JSON list of N, CA and C in Angstrom, two decimals:
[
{"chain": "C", "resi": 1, "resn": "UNK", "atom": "N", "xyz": [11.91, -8.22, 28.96]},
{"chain": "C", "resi": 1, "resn": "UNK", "atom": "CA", "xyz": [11.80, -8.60, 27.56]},
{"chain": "C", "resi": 1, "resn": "UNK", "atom": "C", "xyz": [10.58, -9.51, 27.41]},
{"chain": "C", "resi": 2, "resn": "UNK", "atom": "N", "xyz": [9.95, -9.14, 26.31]},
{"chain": "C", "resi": 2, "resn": "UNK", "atom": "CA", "xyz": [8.28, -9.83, 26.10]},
{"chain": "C", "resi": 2, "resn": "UNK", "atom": "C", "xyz": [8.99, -11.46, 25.47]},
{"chain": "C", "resi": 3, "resn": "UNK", "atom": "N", "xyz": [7.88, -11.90, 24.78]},
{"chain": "C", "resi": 3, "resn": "UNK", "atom": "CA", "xyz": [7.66, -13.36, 23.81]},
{"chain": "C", "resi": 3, "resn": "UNK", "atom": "C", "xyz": [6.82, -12.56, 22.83]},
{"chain": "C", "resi": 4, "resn": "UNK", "atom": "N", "xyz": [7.16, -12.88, 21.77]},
{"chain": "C", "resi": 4, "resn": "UNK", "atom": "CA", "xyz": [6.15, -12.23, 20.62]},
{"chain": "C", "resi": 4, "resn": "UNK", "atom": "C", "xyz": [5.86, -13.60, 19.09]},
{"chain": "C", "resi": 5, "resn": "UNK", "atom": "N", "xyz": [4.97, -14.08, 19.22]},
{"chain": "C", "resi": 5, "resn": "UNK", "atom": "CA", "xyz": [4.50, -15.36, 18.45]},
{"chain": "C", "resi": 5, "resn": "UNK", "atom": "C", "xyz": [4.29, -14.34, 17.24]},
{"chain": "C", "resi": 6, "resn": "UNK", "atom": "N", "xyz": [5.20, -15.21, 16.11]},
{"chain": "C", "resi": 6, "resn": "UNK", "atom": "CA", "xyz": [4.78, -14.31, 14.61]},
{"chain": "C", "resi": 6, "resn": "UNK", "atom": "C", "xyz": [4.54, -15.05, 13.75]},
{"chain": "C", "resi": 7, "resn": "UNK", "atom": "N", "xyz": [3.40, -14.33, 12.74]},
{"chain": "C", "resi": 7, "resn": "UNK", "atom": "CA", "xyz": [2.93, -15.37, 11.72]},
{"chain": "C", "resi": 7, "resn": "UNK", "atom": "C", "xyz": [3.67, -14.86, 10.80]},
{"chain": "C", "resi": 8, "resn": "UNK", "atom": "N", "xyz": [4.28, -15.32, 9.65]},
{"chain": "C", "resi": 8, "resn": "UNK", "atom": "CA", "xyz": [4.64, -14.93, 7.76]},
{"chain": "C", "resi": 8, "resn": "UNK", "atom": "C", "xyz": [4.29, -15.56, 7.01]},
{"chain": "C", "resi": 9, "resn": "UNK", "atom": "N", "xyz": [3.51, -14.36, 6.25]},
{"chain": "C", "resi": 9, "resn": "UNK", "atom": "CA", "xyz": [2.67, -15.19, 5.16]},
{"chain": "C", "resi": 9, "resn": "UNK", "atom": "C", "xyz": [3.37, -14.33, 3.64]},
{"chain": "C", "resi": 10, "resn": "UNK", "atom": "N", "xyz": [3.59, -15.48, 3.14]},
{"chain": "C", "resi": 10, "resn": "UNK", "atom": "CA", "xyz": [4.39, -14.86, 1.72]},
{"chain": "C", "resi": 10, "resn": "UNK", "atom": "C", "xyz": [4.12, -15.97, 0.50]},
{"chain": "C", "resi": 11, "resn": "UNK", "atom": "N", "xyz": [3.81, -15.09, -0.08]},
{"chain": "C", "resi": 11, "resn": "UNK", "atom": "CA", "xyz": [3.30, -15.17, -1.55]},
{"chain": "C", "resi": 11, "resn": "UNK", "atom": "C", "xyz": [3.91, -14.73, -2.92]},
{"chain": "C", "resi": 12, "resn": "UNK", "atom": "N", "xyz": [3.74, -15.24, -3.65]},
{"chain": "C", "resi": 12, "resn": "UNK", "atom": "CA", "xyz": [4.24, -14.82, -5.11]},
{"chain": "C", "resi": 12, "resn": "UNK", "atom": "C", "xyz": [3.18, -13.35, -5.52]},
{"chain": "C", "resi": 13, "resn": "UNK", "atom": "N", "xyz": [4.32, -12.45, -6.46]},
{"chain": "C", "resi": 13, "resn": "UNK", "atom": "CA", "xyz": [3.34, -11.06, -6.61]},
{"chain": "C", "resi": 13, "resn": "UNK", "atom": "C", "xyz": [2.52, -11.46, -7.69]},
{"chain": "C", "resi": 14, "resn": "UNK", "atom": "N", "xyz": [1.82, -10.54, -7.22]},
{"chain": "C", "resi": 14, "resn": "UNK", "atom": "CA", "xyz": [0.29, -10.36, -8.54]},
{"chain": "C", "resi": 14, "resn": "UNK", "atom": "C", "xyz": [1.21, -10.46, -10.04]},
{"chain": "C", "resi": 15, "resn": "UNK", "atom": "N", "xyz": [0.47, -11.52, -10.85]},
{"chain": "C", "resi": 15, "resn": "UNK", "atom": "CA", "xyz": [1.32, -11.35, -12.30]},
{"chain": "C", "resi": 15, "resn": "UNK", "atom": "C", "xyz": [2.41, -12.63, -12.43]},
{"chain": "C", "resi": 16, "resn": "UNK", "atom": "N", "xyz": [2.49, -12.71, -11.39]},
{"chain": "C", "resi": 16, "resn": "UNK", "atom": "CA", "xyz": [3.67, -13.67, -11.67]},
{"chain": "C", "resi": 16, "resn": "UNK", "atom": "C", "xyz": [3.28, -15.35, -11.63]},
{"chain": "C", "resi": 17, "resn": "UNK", "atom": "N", "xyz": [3.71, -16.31, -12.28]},
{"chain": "C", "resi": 17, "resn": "UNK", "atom": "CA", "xyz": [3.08, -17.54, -12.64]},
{"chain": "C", "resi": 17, "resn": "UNK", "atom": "C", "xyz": [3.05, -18.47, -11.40]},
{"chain": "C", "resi": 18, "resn": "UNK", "atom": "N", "xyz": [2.18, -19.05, -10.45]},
{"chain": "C", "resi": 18, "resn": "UNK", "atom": "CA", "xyz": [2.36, -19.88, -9.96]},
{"chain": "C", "resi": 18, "resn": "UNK", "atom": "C", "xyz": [1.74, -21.18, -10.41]},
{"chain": "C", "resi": 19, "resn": "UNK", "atom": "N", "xyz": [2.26, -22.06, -10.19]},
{"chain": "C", "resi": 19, "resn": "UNK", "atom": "CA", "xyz": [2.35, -23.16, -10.97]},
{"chain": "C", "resi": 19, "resn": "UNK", "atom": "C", "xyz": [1.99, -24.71, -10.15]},
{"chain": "C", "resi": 20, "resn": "UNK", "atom": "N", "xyz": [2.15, -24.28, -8.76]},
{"chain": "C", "resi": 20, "resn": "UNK", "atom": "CA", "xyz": [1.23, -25.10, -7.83]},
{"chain": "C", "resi": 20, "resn": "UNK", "atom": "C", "xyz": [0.37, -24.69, -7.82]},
{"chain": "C", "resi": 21, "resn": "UNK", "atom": "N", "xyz": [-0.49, -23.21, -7.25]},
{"chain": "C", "resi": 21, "resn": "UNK", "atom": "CA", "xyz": [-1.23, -22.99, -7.68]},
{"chain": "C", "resi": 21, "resn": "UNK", "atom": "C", "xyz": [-2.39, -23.34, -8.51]},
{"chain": "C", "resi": 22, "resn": "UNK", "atom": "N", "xyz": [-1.65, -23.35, -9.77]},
{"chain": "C", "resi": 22, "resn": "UNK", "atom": "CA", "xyz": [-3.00, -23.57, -11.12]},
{"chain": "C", "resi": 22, "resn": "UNK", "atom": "C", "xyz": [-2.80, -25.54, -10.82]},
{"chain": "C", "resi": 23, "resn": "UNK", "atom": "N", "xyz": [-1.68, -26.17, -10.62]},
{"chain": "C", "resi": 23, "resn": "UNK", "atom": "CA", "xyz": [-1.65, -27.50, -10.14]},
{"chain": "C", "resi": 23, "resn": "UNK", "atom": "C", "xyz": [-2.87, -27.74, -9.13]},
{"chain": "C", "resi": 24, "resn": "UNK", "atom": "N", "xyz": [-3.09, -27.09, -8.15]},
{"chain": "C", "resi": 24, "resn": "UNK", "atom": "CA", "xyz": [-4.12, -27.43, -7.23]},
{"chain": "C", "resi": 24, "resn": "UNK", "atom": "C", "xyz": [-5.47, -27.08, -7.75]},
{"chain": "C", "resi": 25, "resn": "UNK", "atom": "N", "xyz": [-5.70, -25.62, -8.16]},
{"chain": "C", "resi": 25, "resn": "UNK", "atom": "CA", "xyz": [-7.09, -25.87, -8.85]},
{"chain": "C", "resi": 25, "resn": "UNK", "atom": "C", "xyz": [-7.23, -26.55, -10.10]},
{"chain": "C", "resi": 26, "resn": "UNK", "atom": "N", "xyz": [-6.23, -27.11, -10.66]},
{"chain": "C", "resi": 26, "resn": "UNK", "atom": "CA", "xyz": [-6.79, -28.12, -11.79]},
{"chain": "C", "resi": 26, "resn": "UNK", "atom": "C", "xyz": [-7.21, -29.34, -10.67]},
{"chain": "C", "resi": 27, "resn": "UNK", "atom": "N", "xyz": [-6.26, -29.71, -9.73]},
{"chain": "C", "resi": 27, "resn": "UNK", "atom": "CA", "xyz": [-6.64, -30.71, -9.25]},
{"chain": "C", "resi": 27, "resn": "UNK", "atom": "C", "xyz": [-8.14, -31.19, -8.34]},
{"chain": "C", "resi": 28, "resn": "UNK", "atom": "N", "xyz": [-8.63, -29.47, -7.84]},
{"chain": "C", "resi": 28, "resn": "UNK", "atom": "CA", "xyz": [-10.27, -29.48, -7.22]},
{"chain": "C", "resi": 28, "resn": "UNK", "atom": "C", "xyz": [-10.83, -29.78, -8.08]},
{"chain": "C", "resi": 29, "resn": "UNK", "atom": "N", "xyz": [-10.77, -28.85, -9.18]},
{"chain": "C", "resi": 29, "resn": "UNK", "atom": "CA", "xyz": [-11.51, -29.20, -10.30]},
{"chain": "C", "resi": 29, "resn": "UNK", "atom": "C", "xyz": [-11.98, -30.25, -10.65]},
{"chain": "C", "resi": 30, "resn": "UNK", "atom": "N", "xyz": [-11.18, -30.88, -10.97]},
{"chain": "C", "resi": 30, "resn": "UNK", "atom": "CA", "xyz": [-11.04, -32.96, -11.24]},
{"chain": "C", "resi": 30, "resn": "UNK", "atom": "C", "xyz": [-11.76, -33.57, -10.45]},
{"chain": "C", "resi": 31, "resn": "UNK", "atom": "N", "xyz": [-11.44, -33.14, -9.45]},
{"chain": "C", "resi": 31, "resn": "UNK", "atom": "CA", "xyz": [-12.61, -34.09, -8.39]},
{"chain": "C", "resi": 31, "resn": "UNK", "atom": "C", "xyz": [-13.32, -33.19, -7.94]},
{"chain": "C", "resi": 32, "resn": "UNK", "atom": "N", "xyz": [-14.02, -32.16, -8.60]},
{"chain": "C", "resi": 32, "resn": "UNK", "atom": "CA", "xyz": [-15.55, -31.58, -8.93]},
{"chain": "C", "resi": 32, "resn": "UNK", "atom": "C", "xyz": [-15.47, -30.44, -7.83]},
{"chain": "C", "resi": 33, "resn": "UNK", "atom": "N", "xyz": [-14.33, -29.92, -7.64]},
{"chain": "C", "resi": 33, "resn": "UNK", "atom": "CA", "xyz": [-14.56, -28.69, -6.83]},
{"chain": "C", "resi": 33, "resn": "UNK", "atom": "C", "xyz": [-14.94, -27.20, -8.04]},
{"chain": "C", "resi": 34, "resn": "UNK", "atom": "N", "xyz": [-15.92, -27.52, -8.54]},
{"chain": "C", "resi": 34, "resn": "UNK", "atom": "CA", "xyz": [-15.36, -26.43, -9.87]},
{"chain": "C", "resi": 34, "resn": "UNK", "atom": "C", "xyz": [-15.50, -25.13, -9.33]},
{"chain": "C", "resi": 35, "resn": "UNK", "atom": "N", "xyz": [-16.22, -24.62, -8.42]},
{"chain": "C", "resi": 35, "resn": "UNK", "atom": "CA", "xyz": [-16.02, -23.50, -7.76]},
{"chain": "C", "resi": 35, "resn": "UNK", "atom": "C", "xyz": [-15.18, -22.74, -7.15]},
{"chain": "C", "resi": 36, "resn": "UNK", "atom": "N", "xyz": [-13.52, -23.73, -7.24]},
{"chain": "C", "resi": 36, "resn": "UNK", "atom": "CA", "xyz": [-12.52, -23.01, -6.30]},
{"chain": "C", "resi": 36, "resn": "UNK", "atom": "C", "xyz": [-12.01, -22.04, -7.53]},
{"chain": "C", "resi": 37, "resn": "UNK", "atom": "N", "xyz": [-11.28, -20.99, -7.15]},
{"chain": "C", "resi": 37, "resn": "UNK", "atom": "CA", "xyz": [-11.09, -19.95, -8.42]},
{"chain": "C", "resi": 37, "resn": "UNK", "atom": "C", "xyz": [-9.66, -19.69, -7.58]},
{"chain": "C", "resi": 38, "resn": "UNK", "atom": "N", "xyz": [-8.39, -18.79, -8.07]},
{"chain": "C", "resi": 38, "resn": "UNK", "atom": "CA", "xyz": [-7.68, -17.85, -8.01]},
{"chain": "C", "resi": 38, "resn": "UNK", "atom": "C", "xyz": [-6.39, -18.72, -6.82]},
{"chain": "C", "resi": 39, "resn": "UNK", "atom": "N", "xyz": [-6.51, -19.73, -6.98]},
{"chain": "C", "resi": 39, "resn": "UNK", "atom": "CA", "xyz": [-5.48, -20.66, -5.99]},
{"chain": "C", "resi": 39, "resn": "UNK", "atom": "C", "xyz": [-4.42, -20.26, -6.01]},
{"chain": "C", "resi": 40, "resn": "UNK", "atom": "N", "xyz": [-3.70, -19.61, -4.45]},
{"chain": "C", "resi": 40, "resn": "UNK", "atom": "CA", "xyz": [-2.59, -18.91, -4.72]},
{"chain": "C", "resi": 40, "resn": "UNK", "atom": "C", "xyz": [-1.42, -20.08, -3.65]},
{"chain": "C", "resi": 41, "resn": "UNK", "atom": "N", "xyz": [-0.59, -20.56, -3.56]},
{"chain": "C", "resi": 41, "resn": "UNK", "atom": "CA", "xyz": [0.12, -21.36, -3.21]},
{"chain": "C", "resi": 41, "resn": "UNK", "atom": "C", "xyz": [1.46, -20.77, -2.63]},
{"chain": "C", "resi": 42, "resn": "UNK", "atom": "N", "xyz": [1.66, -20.74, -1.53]},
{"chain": "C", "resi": 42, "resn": "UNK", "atom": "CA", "xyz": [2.77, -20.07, -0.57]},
{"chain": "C", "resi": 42, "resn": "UNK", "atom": "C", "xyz": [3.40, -20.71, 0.15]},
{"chain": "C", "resi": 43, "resn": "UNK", "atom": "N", "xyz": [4.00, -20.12, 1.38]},
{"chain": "C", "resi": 43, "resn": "UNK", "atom": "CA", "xyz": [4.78, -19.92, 2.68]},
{"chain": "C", "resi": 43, "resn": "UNK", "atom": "C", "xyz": [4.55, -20.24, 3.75]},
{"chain": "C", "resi": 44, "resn": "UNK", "atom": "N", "xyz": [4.20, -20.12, 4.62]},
{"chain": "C", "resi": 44, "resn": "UNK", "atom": "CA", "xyz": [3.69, -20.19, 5.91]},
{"chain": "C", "resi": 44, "resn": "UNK", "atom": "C", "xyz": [4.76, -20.23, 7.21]},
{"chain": "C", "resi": 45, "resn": "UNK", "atom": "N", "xyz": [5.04, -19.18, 7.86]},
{"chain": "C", "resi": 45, "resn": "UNK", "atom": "CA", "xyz": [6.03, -19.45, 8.88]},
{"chain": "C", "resi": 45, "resn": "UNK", "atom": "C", "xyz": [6.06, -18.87, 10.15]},
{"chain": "C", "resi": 46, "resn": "UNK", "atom": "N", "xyz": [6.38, -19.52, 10.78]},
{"chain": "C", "resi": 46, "resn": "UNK", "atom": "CA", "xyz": [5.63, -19.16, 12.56]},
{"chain": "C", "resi": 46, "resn": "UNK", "atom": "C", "xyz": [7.60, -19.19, 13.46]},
{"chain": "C", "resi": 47, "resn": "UNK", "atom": "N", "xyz": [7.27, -17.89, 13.88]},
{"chain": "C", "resi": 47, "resn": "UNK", "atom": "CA", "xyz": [8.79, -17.91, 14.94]},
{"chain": "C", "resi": 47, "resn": "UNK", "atom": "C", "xyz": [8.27, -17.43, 16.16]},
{"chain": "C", "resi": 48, "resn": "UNK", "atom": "N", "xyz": [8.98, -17.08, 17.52]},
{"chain": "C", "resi": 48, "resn": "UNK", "atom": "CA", "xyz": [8.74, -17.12, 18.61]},
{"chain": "C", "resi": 48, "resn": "UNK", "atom": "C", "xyz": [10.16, -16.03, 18.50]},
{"chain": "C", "resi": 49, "resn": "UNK", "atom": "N", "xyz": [10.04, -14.47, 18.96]},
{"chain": "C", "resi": 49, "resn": "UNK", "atom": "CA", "xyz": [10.79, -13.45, 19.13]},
{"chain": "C", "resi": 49, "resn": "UNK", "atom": "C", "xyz": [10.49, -13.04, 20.27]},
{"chain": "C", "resi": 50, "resn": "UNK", "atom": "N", "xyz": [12.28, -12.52, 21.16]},
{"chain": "C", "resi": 50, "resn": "UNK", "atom": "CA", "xyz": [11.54, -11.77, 22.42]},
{"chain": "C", "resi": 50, "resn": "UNK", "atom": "C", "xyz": [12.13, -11.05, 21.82]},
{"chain": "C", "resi": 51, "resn": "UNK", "atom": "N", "xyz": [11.67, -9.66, 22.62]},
{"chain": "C", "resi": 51, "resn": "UNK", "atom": "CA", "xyz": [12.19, -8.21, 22.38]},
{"chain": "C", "resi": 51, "resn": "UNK", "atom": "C", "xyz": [11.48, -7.59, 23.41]},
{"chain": "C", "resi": 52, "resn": "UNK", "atom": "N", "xyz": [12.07, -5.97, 23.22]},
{"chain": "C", "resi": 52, "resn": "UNK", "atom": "CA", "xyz": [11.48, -5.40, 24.41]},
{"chain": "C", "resi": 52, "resn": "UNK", "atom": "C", "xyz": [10.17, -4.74, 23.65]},
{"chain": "C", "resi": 53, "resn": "UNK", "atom": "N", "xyz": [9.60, -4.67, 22.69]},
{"chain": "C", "resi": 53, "resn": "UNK", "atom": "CA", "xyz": [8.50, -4.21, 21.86]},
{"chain": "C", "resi": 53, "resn": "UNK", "atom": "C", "xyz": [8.21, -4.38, 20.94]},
{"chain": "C", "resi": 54, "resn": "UNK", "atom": "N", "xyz": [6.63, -4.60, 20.10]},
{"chain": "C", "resi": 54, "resn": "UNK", "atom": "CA", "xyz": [6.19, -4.63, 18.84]},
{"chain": "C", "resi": 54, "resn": "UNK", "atom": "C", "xyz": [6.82, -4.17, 17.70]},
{"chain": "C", "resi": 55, "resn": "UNK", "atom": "N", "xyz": [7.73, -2.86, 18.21]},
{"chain": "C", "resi": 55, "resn": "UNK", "atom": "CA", "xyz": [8.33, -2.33, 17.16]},
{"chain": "C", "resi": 55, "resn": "UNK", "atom": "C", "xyz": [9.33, -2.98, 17.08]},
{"chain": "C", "resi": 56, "resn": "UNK", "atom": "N", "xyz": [10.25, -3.67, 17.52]},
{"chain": "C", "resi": 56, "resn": "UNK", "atom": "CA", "xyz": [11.14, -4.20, 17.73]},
{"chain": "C", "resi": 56, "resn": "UNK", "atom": "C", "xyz": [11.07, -5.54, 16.97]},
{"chain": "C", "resi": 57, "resn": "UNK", "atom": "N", "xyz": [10.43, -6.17, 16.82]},
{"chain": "C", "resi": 57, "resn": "UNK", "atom": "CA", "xyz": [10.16, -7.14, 16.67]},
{"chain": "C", "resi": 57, "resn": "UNK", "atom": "C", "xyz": [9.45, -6.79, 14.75]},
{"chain": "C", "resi": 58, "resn": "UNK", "atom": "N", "xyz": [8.98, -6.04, 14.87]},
{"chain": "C", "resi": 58, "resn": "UNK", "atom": "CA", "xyz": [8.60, -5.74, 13.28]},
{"chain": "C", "resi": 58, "resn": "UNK", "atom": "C", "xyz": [9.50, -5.64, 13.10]},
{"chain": "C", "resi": 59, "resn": "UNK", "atom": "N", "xyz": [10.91, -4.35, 13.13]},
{"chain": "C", "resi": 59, "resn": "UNK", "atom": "CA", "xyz": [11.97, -4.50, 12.56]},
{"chain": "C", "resi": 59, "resn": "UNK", "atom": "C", "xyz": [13.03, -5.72, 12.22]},
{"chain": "C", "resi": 60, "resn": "UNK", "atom": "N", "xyz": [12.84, -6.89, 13.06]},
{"chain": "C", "resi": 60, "resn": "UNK", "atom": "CA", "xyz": [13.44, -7.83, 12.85]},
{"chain": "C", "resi": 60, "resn": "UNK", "atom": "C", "xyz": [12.76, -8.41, 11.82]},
{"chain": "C", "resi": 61, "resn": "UNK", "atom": "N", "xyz": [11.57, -8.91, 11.75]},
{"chain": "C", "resi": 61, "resn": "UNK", "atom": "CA", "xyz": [10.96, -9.46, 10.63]},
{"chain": "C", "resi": 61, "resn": "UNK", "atom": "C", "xyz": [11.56, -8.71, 9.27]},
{"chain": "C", "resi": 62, "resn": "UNK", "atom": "N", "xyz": [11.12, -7.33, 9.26]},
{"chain": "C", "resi": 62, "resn": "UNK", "atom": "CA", "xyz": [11.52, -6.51, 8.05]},
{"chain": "C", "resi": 62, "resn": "UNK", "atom": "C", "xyz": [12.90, -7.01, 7.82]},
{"chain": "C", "resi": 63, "resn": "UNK", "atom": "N", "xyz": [13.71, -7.46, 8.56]},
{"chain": "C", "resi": 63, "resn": "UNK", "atom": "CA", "xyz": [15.05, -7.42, 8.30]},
{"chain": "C", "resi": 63, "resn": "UNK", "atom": "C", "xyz": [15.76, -8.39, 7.56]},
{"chain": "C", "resi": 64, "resn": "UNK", "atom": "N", "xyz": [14.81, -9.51, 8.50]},
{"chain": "C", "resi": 64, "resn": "UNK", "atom": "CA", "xyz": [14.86, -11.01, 7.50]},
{"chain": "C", "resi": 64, "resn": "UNK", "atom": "C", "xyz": [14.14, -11.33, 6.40]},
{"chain": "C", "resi": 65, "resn": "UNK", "atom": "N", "xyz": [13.06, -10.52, 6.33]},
{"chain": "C", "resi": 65, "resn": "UNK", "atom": "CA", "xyz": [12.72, -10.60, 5.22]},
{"chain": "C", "resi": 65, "resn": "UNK", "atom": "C", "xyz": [13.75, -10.28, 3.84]},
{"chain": "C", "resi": 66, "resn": "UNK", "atom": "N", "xyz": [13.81, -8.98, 3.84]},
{"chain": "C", "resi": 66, "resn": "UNK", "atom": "CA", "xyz": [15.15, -8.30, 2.86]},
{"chain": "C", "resi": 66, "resn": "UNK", "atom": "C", "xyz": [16.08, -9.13, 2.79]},
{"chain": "C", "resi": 67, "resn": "UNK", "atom": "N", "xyz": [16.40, -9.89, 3.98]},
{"chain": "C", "resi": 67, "resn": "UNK", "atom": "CA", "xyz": [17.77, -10.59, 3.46]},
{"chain": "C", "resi": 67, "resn": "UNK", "atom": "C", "xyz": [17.94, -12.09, 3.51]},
{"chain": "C", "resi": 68, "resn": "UNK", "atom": "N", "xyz": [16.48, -12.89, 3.77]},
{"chain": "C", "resi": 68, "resn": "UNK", "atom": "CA", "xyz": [16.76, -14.39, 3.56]},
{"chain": "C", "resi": 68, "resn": "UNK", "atom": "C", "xyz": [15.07, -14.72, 2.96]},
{"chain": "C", "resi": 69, "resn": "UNK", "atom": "N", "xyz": [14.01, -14.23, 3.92]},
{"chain": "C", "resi": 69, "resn": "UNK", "atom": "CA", "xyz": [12.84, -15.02, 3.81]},
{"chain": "C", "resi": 69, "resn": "UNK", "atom": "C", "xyz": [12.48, -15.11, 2.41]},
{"chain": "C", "resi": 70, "resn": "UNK", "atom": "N", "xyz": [12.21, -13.70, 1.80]},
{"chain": "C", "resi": 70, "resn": "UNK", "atom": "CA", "xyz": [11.69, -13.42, 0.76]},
{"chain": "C", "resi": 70, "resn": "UNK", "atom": "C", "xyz": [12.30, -12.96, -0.30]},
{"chain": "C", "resi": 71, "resn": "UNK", "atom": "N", "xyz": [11.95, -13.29, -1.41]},
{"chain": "C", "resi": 71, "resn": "UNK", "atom": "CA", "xyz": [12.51, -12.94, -2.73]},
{"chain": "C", "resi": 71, "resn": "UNK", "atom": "C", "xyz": [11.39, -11.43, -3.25]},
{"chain": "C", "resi": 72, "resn": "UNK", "atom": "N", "xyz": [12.01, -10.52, -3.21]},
{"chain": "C", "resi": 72, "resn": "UNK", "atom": "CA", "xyz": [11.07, -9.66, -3.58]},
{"chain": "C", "resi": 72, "resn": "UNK", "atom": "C", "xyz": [10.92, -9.07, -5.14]},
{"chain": "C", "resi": 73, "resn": "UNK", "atom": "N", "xyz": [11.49, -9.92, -5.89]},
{"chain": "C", "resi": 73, "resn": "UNK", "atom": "CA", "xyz": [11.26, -9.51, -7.07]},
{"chain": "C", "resi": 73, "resn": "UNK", "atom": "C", "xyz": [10.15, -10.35, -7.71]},
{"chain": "C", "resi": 74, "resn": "UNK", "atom": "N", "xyz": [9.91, -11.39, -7.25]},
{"chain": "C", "resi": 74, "resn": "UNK", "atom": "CA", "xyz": [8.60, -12.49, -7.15]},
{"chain": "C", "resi": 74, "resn": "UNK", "atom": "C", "xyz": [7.71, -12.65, -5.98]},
{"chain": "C", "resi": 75, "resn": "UNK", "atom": "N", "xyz": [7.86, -12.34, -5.10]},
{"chain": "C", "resi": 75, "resn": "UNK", "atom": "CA", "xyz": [7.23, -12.33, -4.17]},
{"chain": "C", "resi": 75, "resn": "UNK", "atom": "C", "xyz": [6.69, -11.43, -2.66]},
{"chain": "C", "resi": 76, "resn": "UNK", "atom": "N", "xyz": [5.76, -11.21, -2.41]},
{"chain": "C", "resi": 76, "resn": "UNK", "atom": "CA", "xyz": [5.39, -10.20, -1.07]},
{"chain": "C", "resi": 76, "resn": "UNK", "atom": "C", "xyz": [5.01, -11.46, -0.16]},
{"chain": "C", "resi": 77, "resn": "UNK", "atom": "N", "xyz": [5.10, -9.99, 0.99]},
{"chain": "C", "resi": 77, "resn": "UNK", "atom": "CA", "xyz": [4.81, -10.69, 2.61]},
{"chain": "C", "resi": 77, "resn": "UNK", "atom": "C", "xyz": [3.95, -10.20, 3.07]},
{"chain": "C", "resi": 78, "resn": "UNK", "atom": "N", "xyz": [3.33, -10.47, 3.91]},
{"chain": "C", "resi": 78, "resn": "UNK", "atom": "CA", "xyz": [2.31, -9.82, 5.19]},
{"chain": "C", "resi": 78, "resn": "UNK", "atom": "C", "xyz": [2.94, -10.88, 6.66]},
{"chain": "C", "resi": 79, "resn": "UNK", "atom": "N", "xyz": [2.33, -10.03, 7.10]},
{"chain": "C", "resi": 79, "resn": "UNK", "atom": "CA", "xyz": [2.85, -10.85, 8.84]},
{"chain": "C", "resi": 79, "resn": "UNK", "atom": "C", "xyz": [2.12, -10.28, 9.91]},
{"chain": "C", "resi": 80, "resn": "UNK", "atom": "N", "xyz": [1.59, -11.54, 11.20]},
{"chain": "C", "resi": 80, "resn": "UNK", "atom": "CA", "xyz": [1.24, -10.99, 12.31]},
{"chain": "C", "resi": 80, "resn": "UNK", "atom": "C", "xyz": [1.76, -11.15, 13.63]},
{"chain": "C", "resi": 81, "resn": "UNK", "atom": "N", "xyz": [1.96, -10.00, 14.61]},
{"chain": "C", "resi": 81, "resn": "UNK", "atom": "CA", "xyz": [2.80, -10.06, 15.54]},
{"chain": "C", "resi": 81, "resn": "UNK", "atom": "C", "xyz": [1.85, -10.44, 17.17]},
{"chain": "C", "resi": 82, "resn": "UNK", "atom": "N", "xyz": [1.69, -11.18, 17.63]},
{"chain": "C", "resi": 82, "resn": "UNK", "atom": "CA", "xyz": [1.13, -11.14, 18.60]},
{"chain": "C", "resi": 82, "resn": "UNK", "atom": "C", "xyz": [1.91, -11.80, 20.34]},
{"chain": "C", "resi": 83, "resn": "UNK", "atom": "N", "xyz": [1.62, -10.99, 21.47]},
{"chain": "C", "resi": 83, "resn": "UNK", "atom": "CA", "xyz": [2.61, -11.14, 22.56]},
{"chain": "C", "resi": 83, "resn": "UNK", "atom": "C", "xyz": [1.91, -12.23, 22.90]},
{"chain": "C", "resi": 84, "resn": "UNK", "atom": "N", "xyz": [2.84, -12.95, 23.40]},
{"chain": "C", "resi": 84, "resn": "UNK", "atom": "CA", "xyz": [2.68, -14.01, 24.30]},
{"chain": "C", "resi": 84, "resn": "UNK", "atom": "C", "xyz": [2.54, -14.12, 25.80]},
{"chain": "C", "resi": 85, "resn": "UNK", "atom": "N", "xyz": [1.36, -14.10, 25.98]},
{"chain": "C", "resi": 85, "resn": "UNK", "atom": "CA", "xyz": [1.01, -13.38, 27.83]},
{"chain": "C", "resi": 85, "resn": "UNK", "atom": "C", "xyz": [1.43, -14.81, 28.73]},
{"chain": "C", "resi": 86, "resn": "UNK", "atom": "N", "xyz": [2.67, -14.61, 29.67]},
{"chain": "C", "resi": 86, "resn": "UNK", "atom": "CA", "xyz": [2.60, -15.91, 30.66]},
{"chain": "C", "resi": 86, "resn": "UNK", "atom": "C", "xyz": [2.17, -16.10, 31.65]}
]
């Protein structure tokens, strides 16, 4: 059985209001970042899975996703799976 280090990155969907977000680029703004544009404000989550394969290990993500991580009527995921060589 491997180690598989995973990133989740989840976000609110296109369309939908985030509100830290527009909180943070008002706040560059203010102190003269006027160039930051489209501030999207999320998730970030890092687990440590063994399994016996990549595929294996996607399916678990997929799994938790559907049923705790993410809200999918507001929000998508992306994620990266990478083994942990000892």
């Amino acid at each position: 059985m491997a180690n598989y280090f995973v990133k989740i990155f989840i976000t609110y969907r296109k369309g939908v209001l985030d509100p830290q977000g527009i909180a943070v680029e008002k706040a560059a703004h203010s102190l003269g970042f006027e160039k930051v544009k489209n501030v999207k404000v999320g998730k970030y989550i890092t687990m440590n899975i063994e399994a016996d394969s990549p595929e294996e290990v996607k399916r678990e993500i997929e799994e938790m996703a559907k049923k705790f991580l993410v809200n999918p009527v507001i929000e998508e995921y992306t994620y990266e799976v990478e083994e942990v060589k000892r």
